[in-house]
Structures are given as C-alpha cells and as structure tokens.
Coordinates of C-alpha atoms and ligand atoms in Angstrom, one line a residue:
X1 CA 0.0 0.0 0.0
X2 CA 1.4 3.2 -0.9
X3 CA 2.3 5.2 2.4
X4 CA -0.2 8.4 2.6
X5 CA 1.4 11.5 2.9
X6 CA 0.0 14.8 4.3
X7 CA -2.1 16.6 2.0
X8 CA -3.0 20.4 1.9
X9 CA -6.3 21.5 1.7
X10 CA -8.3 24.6 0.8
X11 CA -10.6 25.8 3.7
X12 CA -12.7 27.8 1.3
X13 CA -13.5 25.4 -1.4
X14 CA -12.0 22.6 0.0
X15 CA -9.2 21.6 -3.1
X16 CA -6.9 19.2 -2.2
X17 CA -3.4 20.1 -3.1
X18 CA 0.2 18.5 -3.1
X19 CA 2.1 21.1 -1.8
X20 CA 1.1 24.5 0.2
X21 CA 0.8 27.3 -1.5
X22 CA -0.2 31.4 -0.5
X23 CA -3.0 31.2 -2.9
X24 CA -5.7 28.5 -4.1
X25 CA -5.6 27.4 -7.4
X26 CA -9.0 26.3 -7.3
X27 CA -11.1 28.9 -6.3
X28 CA -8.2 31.6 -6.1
X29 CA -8.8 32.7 -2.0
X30 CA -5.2 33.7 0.1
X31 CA -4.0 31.9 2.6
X32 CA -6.6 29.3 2.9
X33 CA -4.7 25.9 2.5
X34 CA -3.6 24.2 5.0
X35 CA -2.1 21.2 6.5
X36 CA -4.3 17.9 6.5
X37 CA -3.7 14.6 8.2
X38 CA -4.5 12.0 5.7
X39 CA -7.5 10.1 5.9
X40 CA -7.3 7.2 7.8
X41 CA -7.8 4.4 5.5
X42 CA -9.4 2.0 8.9
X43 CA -9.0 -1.1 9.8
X44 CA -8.8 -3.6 6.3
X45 CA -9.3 -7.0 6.1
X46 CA -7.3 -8.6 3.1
X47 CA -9.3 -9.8 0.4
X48 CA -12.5 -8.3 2.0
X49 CA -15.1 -7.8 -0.4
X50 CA -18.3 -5.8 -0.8
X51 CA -21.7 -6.8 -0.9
X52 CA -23.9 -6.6 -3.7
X53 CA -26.4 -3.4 -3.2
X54 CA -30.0 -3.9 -3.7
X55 CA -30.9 -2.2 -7.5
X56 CA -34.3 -0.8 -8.2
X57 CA -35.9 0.4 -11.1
X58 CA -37.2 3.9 -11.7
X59 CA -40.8 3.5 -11.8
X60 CA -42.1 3.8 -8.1
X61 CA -45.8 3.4 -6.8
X62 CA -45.6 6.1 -4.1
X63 CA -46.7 9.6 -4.6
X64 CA -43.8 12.2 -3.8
X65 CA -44.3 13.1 0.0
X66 CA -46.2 16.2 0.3
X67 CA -44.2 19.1 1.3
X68 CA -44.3 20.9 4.3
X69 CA -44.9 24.4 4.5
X70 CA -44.0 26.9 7.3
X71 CA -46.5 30.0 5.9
X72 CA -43.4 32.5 5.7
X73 CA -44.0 32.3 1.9
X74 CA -40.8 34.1 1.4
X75 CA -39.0 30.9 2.9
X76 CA -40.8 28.3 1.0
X77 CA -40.3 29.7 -2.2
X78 CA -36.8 29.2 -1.9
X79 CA -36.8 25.6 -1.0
X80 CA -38.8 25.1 -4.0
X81 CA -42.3 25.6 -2.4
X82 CA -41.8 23.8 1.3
X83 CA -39.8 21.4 2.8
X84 CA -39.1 18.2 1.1
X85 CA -38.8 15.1 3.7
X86 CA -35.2 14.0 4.7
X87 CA -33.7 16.5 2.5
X88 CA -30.8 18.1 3.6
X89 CA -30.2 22.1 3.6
X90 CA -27.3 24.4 4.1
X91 CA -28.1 28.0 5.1
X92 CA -24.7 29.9 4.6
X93 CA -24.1 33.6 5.3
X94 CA -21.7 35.9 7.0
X95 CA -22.1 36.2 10.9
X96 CA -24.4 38.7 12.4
X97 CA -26.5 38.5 9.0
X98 CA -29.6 37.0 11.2
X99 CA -29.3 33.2 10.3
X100 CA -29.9 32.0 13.6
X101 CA -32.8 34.4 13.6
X102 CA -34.0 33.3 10.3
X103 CA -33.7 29.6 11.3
X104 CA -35.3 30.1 14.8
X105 CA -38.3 31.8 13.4
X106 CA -38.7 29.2 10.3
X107 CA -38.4 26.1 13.0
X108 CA -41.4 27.6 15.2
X109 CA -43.5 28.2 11.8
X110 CA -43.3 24.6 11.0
X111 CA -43.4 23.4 14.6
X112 CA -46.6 25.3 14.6
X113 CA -47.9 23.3 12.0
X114 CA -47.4 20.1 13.6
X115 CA -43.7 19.3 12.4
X116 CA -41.6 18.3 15.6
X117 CA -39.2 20.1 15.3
X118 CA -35.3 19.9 17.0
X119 CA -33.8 23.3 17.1
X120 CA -29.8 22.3 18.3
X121 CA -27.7 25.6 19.0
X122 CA -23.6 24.9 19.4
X123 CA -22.9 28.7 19.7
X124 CA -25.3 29.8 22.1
X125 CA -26.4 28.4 25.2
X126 CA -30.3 27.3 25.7
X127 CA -31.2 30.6 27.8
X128 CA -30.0 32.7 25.1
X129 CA -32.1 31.1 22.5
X130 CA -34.6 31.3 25.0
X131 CA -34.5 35.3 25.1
X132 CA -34.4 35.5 21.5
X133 CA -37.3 33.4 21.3
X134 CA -38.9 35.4 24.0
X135 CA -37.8 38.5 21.8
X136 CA -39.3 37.5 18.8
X137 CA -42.5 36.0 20.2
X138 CA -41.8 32.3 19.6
X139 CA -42.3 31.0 23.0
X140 CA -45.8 29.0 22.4
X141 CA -44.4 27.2 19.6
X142 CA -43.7 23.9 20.5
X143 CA -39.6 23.1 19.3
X144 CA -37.6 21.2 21.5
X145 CA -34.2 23.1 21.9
X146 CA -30.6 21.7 22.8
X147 CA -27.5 23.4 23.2
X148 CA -24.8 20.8 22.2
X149 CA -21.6 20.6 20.6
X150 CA -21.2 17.2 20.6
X151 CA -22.2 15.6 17.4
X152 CA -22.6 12.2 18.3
X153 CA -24.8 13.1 21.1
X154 CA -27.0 15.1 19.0
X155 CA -27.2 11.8 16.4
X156 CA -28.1 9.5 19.2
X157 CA -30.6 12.4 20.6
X158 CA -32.1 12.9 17.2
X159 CA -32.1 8.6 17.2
X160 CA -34.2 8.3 19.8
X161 CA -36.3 11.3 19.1
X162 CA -36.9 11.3 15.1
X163 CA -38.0 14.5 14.4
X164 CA -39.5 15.8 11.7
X165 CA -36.9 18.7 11.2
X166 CA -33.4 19.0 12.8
X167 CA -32.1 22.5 12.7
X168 CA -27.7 22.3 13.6
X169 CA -26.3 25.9 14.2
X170 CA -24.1 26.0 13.1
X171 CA -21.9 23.2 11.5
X172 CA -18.7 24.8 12.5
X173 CA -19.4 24.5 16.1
X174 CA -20.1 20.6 15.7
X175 CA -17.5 18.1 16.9
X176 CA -16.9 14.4 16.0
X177 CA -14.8 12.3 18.5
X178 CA -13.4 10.1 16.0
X179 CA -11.3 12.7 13.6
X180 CA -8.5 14.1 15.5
X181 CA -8.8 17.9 13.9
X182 CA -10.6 20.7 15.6
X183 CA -14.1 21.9 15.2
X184 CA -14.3 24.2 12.9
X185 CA -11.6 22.3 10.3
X186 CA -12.0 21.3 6.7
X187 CA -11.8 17.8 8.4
X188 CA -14.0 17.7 11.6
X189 CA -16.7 19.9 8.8
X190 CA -16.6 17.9 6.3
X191 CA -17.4 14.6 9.0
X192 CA -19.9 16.6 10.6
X193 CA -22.1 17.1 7.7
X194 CA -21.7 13.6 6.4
X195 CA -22.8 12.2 9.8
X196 CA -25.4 14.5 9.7
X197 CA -26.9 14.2 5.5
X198 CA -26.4 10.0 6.1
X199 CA -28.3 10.1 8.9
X200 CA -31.3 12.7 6.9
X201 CA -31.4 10.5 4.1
X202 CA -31.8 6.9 6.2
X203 CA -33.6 8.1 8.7
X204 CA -36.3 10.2 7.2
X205 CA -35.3 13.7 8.4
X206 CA -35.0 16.5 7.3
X207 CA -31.5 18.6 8.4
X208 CA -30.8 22.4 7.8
X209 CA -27.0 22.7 8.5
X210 CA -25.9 26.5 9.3
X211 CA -22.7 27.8 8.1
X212 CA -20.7 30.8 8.4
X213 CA -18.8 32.4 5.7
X214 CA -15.6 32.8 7.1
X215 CA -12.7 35.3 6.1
X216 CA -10.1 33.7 8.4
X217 CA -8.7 30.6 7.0
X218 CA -8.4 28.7 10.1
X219 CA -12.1 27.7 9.7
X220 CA -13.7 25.8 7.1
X221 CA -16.8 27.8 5.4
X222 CA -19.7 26.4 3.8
X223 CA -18.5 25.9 0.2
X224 CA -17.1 22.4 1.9
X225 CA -20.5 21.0 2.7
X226 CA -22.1 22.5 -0.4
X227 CA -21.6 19.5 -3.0
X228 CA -23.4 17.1 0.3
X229 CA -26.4 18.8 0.7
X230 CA -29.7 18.8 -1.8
X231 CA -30.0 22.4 -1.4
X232 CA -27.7 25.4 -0.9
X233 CA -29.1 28.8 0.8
X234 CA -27.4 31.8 0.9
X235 CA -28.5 34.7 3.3
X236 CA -27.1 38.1 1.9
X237 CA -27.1 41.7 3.1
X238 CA -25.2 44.7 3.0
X239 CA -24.1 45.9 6.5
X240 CA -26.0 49.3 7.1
X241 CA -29.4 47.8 5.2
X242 CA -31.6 45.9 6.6
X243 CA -32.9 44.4 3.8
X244 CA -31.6 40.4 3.7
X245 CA -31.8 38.2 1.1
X246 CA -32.0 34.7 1.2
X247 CA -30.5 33.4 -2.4
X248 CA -30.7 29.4 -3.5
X249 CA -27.5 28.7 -5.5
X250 CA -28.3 24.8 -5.8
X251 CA -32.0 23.4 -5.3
X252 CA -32.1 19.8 -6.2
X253 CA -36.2 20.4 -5.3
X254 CA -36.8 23.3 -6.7
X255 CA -35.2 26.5 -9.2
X256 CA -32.1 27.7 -8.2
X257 CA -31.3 31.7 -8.5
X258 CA -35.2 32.1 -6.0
X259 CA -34.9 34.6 -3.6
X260 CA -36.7 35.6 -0.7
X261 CA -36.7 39.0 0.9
X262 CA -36.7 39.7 4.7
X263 CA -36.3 42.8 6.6
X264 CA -34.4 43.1 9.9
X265 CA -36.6 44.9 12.3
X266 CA -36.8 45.0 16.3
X267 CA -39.0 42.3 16.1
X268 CA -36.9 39.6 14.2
X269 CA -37.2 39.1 10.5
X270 CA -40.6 40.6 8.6
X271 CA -40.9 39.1 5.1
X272 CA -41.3 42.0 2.0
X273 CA -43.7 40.5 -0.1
X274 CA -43.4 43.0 -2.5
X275 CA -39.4 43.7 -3.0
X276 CA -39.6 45.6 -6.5
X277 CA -40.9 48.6 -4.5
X278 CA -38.2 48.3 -1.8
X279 CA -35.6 48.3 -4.3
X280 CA -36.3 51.7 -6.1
X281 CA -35.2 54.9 -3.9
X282 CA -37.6 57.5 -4.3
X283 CA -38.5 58.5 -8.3
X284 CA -40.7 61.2 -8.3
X285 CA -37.9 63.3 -10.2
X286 CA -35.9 63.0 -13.0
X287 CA -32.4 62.2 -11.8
X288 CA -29.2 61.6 -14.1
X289 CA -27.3 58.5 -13.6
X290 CA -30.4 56.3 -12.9
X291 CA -32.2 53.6 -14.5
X292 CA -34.2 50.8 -13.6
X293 CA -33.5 47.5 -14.4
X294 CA -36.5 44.8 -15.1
X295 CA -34.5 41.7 -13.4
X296 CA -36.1 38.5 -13.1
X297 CA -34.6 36.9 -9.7
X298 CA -35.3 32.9 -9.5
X299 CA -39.3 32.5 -10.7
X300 CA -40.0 36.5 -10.2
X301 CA -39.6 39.5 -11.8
X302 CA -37.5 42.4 -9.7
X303 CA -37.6 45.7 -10.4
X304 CA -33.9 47.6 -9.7
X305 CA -32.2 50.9 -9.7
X306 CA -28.9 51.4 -11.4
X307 CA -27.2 54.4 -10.6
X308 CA -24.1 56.1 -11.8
X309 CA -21.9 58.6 -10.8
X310 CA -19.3 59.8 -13.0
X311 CA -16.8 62.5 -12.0
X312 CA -13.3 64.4 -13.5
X313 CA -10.5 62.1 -11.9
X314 CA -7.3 63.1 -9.8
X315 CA -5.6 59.9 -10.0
X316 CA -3.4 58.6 -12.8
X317 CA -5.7 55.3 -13.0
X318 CA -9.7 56.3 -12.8
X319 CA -11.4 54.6 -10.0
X320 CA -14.1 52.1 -10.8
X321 CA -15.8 51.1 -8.3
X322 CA -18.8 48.8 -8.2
X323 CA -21.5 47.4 -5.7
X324 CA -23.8 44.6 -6.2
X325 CA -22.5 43.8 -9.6
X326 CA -19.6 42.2 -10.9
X327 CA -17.1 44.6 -11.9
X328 CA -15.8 42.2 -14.7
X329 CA -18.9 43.3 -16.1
X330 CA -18.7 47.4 -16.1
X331 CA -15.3 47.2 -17.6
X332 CA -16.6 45.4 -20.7
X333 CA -19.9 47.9 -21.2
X334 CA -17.5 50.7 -20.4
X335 CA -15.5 49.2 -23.3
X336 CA -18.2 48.6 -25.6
X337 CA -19.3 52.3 -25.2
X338 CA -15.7 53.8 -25.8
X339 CA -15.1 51.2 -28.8
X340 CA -18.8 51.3 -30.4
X341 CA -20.2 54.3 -29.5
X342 CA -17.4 56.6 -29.2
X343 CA -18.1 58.0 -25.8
X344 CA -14.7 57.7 -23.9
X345 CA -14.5 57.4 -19.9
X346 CA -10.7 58.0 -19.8
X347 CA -9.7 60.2 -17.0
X348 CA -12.7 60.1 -15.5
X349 CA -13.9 58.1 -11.6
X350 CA -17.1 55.6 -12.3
X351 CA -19.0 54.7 -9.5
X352 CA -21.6 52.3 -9.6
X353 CA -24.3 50.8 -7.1
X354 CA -27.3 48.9 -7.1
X355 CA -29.4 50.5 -4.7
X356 CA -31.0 49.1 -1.7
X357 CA -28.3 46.3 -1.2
X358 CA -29.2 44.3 -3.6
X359 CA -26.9 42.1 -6.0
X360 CA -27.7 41.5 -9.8
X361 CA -25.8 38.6 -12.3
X362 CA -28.2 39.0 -14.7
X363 CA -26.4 39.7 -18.5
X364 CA -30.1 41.2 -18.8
X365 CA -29.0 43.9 -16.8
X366 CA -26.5 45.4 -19.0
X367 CA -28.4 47.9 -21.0
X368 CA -29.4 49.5 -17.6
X369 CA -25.7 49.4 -16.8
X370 CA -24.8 51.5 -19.8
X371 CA -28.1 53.2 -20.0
X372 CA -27.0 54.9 -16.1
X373 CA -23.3 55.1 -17.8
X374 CA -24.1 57.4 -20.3
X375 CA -26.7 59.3 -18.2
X376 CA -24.9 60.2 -15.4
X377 CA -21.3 61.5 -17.8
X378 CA -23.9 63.4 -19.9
X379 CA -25.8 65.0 -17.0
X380 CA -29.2 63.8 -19.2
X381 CA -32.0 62.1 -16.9
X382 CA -33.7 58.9 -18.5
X383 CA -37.5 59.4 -18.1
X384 CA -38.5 58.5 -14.3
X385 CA -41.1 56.3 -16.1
X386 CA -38.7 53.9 -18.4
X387 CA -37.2 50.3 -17.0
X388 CA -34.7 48.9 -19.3
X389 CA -33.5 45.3 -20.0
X390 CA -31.1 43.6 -22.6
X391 CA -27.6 42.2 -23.0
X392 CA -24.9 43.9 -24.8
X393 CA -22.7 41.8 -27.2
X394 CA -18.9 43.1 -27.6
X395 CA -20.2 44.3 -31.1
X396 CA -22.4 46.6 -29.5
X397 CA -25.4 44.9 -30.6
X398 CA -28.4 44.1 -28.2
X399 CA -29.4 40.7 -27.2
X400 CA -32.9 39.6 -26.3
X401 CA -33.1 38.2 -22.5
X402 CA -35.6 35.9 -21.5
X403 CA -38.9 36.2 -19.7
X404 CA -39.5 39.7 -21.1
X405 CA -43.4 39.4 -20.8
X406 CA -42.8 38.8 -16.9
X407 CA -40.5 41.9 -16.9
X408 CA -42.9 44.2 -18.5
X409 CA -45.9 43.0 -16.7
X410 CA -43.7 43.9 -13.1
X411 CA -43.1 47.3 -14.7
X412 CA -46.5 47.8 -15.6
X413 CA -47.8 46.9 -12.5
X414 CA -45.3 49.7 -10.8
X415 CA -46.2 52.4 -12.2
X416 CA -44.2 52.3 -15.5
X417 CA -44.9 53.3 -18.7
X418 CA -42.1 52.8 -21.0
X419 CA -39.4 50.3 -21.4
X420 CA -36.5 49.8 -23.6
X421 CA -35.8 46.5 -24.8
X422 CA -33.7 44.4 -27.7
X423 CA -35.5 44.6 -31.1
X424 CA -37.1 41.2 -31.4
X425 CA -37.9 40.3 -28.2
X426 CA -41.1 38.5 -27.5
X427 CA -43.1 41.2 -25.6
X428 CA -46.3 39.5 -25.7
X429 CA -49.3 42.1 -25.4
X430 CA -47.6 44.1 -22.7
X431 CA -50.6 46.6 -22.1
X432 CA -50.2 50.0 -21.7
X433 CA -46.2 50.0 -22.0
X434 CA -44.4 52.2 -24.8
X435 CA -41.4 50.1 -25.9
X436 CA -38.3 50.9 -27.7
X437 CA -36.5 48.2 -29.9
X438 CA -33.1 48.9 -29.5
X439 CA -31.1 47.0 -32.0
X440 CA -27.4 48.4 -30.9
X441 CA -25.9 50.7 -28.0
X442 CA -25.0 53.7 -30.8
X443 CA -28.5 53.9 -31.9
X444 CA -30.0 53.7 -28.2
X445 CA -27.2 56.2 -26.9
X446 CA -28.0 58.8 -29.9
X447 CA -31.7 58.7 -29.4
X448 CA -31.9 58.9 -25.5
X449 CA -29.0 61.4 -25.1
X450 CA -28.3 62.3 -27.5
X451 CA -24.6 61.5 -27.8
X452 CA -22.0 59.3 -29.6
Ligands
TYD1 P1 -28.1 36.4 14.2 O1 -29.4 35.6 13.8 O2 -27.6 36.0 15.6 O3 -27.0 36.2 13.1 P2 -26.1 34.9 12.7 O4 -26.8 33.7 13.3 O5 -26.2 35.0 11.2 O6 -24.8 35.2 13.2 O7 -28.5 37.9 14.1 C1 -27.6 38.8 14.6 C2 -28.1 40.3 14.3 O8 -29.4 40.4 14.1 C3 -27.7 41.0 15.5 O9 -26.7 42.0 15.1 C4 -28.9 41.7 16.0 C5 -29.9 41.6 14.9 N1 -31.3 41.3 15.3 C6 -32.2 42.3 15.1 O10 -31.9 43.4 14.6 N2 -33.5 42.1 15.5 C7 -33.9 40.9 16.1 O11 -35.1 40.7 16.5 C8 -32.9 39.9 16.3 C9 -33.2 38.6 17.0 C10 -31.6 40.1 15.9
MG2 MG1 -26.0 32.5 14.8

C-alpha cells in the first residue's frame, strides 16, 4: 500500500493540493490551505469484499411526499415551495447577517404546524435562545431546543427522538470524536455534515445545516459541505441595510437563483412581499445616472435601480468602483461604449451601485448598466417612467433576454410606462407599455442622449 502523505487543503472550497501554497488554485482565495492529516484508510481485512447493493428500477408506486410548508412564503419559495422530507439544507451567510434568527423563526413556523421540530444551538447556550425566542414572540411554539456541541450526542438524541426537522447551528461548532482535527476544520466539517446528510437521508429527516462564511482561514466555510447537501441557501445583506436576502444557488427540489426578501426589524425578520418597490429609492424626479433595471430573480420579476456617478478624476488610473454587480462586467460595457459608441471614460472616476443592497448577475441587466453610464457622464436624466432590460454583445449589438413578458408586466404593475428592450424580443401584449426596440448601443445612446 502506498504510504499516505500529508495533504493540503483549501478551507474555502475545500481543493486538495500537493504542496502548500499562498494562494488556491481552485477557487483563487489567500492563505486558505492548510495542513491535513491523511485520511485514515481503517482497519482492512485482506481480500475483504463488498456486498452486492439492492438495485431498483425507476418506476415507483408512491406519490412524492407532500411538502411541508412553514407560511413565511418568502422561505418556502426558496426551497422550491416547502420542505421536502429527509432532504438536507445548508443556510450559509456571513455572521451577524440573522441566520440564527432566520432559522429560529422558520423552526417555530413549522413546529406550529405540527412538524416536531429539533432546534440544536452549538454557539449559544439554551437561555440565550430562550430570550431571543422570548424577543421574537416564539415561546408558544412547541420546538424542542438543545445546546450541544457534541455531534454524536446530538445523532443518538435525534435517534431516539426522530424528528420531523433538525435544525444544527451552526456546523462549524459541531465536533466528532473520531477525527482528530478541531471543530471548525475542513476535516471535523466535512465529518460533521456527512454524519449529519447520512443520517437525513436513512432516517427520514429533514436537516438544515448552518454555516458561516468565514474570512479567516483557520475555519472551514460552507462551500465544503455544499456538494453534500440537496439544497444550498445563501442569506445576503449589505451591512447598514436591513434588507436580507436569502438566495438558493443549488435546489435539487426546486429552481435555483429564487430569492426571498426579509427585513431586519426590532422584532426579528418581517418578510417583504413585495421587493420591486423596496428596491427603487424615491423616483418622483428625473435624476441623471439612474435607470431601472426589469431583473427576473429565480421565478419572479425584480424591479432595480442602477445608478451612476461619473466624475473628473485626480488619480493617474480612474477609480471604478462597483457594488452589487460584478465589476468584470462594467469594464466590458465601459469598453463597448468607448469602442462602439465613441463615448470615452478615460480620466474620469465611475462609480456604480445597485441601490438598496441588492446584487444582480443578470447579462439582462447590461443595457441598464450602460443606459445609467451614459446618463450620469452626460448629465441627461432617463425618463422617471422607463425600465430597461437587454444584453450587450462586444459588437455593441443588443441581445434579447428571457422572460420579457414577466419583466414588462412587473413594470407595468409599478407604475411604469415605458421600457426599452432588444429589437425582437417577445413582448407578448404588454398593455399600456411604450417600448423601444433597441437594435445596438449607438442607436440607443443617440436617441436617449443624445450622444456618440
Ligand atoms: P443572528 O441571527 O444572531 O446572526 P447569525 O446567526 O447569522 O450570526 O442575528 C444577529 C443580528 O441580528 C444582531 O446584530 C442583531 C440583529 N437582530 C435584530 O436586529 N432584531 C432581532 O429581532 C434579532 C433577533 C436580531
Ligand atoms: Mg448565529
């Protein structure tokens, strides 16, 4: 048997590497890899053989278990439209987001309607929980709460119990006697979370694993667990908003890319039912540098403001600085619109923001992008009544996006009256909107700005 040697791993995506390096090759974080005892390969009889596993076909005679709702509707929809039995969930975020908040409030929701319900805290002691509960007005609802680190005591616990839903917070805190490492590793995670999704799936219950997104390298974040679990949760914020956003990135049960929206009040978590309107500061006037982007986020159509601000430069090398969109993406349409349309951003600072926290990957958003671009370094307002949607190929020609009846029917439904779009989109009837086929940036620029 060849003898193992130590091997390095990454404790933000979890890579295994041969050798330590400052940087991960994988998933490009610094100083994250680090110094792994091989896995012990256990006790091997020679010649030992496995058994032949019991094979199925896929035709089955039981209906799918119903799932279980909790009412927050904003929480369902991103599991897909409930909770699907013995599924497994991760629920990742920075800390102080409100995950443990989030969590404690979805537990007594469904322990309210008759799921039992295990809520396990490994950061917080039981009469802490308590007060929060007490805080948030959860007291009546019947969830049985430990405070345990110890993960085989929680397996035996959850054994004997068989909940309907086990809640772990978080999975960093969790400790396995039989892996040497310390809670919070790469190793003693990644145990953790099997223990736990093995034990979902034969058992019949359903887990949600918390996990904090960690900076320091020294703990293992979430992204370890991910490829276990059925579905992947992110809860998103900006420090300084309380707007949250809880984002699937993997649903094996349901889309991924839903999102639910949750303020932070005194009183816990409210849901916003309506987040288009949260999204979009105050419009009554004209103002240069904004436009609204008709985003679709998961199933549903959000309504975002771009906005720009573009300013004579002191520095040798322009600033560009971006929030809540990649910034990969504004050096391209500020490319496109030097290149194509002739309007230069040399020497000059570019600031842009997506308002009210929020994040958009959407290509859909670009003409927005540009659209608040060219506003804002021309000092011309787009009409307060206009969203705009559309992709922007290098050649400065616009792409149709999907979903654009859903888009215009959200805008519609706001208030808007306008919309500019790629030529050749399907618009459906969209009622009562004045559209405007773009079919490239130069044309689009000229008409609304009238630059280029
Ligand atoms: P918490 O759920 O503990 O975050 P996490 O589990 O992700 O680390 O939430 C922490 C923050 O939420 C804390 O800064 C206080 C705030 N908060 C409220 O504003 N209102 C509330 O009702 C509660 C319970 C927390
Ligand atoms: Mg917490």
């Amino acid at each position: 048997m060849a003898r193992s040697s130590p091997q390095f791993t990454c404790t933000a995506c979890g890579a295994v590497h041969r050798k330590w390096a400052g940087r991960c090759e994988s998933c490009g974080a610094w100083n994250s890899i680090i110094e792994e005892a091989p896995l012990s390969e256990g006790p091997k009889a020679p010649g030992a053989r496995g058994k032949t596993i019991a094979l199925t076909d896929l035709a089955t005679e039981t209906a799918p278990p119903p799932r279980a709702t909790s009412g927050m509707d904003e929480f369902d929809r991103v599991l897909g439209g409930g909770l699907v039995p013995a599924s497994a969930i991760l629920v990742g975020g920075d800390p102080g987001i409100g995950k443990s908040t989030l969590l404690l409030q979805a537990t007594a929701s469904f322990a309210r309607r008759g799921l039992r319900c295990l809520y396990v805290s490994g950061e917080e002691a039981a009469a802490q929980v308590q007060m929060r509960a007490q805080r948030l007005g959860l007291t009546d609802a019947p969830v049985s709460l430990g405070a345990e680190a110890n993960l085989r005591d929680i397996l035996t616990t959850l054994d004997a119990t068989r909940p309907d839903l086990a809640v772990i917070d978080s999975i960093q805190t969790m400790w396995l006697d039989s892996v040497e490492s310390a809670p919070g590793s790469v190793a003693q995670v990644r145990a953790s979370a099997h223990e736990l999704v093995t034990f979902a799936k034969r058992r019949g219950v359903s887990v949600i694993l918390v996990g904090h997104v960690t900076k320091d390298g020294q703990i293992a974040g979430p992204r370890v667990v991910e490829h276990m679990v059925d579905t992947v949760l992110y809860f998103e914020g900006e420090r300084g908003h309380q707007f949250r956003i809880l984002r699937a990135v993997k649903n094996r049960f349901g889309a991924a890319d839903e999102i639910g929206v949750f303020e932070m009040t005194g009183d816990g978590l409210a849901q916003v039912a309506n987040p288009s309107a949260l999204f979009l500061s105050d419009r009554d006037r004209p103002a240069p540098g904004s436009a609204v982007f008709a985003g679709i986020e998961g199933t549903r159509p959000v309504l975002t403001e771009i906005q720009a601000l573009v300013a004579p430069s002191s520095l040798g090398t322009p600033r560009r600085t971006v929030v809540g969109l990649e910034s990969g993406r504004l050096s391209t349409i500020l490319a496109v619109l030097e290149a194509r349309c002739g309007i230069p951003f040399t020497g000059l600072d570019v600031f842009l923001n997506v308002a009210g926290g929020m994040r958009v990957s959407e290509p859909a958003a670009d003409l927005a992008v540009a659209g608040a671009l060219v506003s804002a370094r021309e000092d011309v307002a787009i009409p307060p009544d206009m969203v705009l949607f559309g992709e922007i190929s290098l050649s400065g020609a616009l792409r149709p996006v999907t979903q654009t009846e859903n888009r215009l029917k959200e805008a519609s439904k706001l208030g808007f009256s306008q919309a500019a779009l790629p030529v050749r989109s399907k618009t459906g009837t969209a009622e009562g909107m004045r559209l405007h086929e773009v079919v490239d940036l130069t044309g689009f620029v000229g008409e609304m700005f009238g630059a280029g």
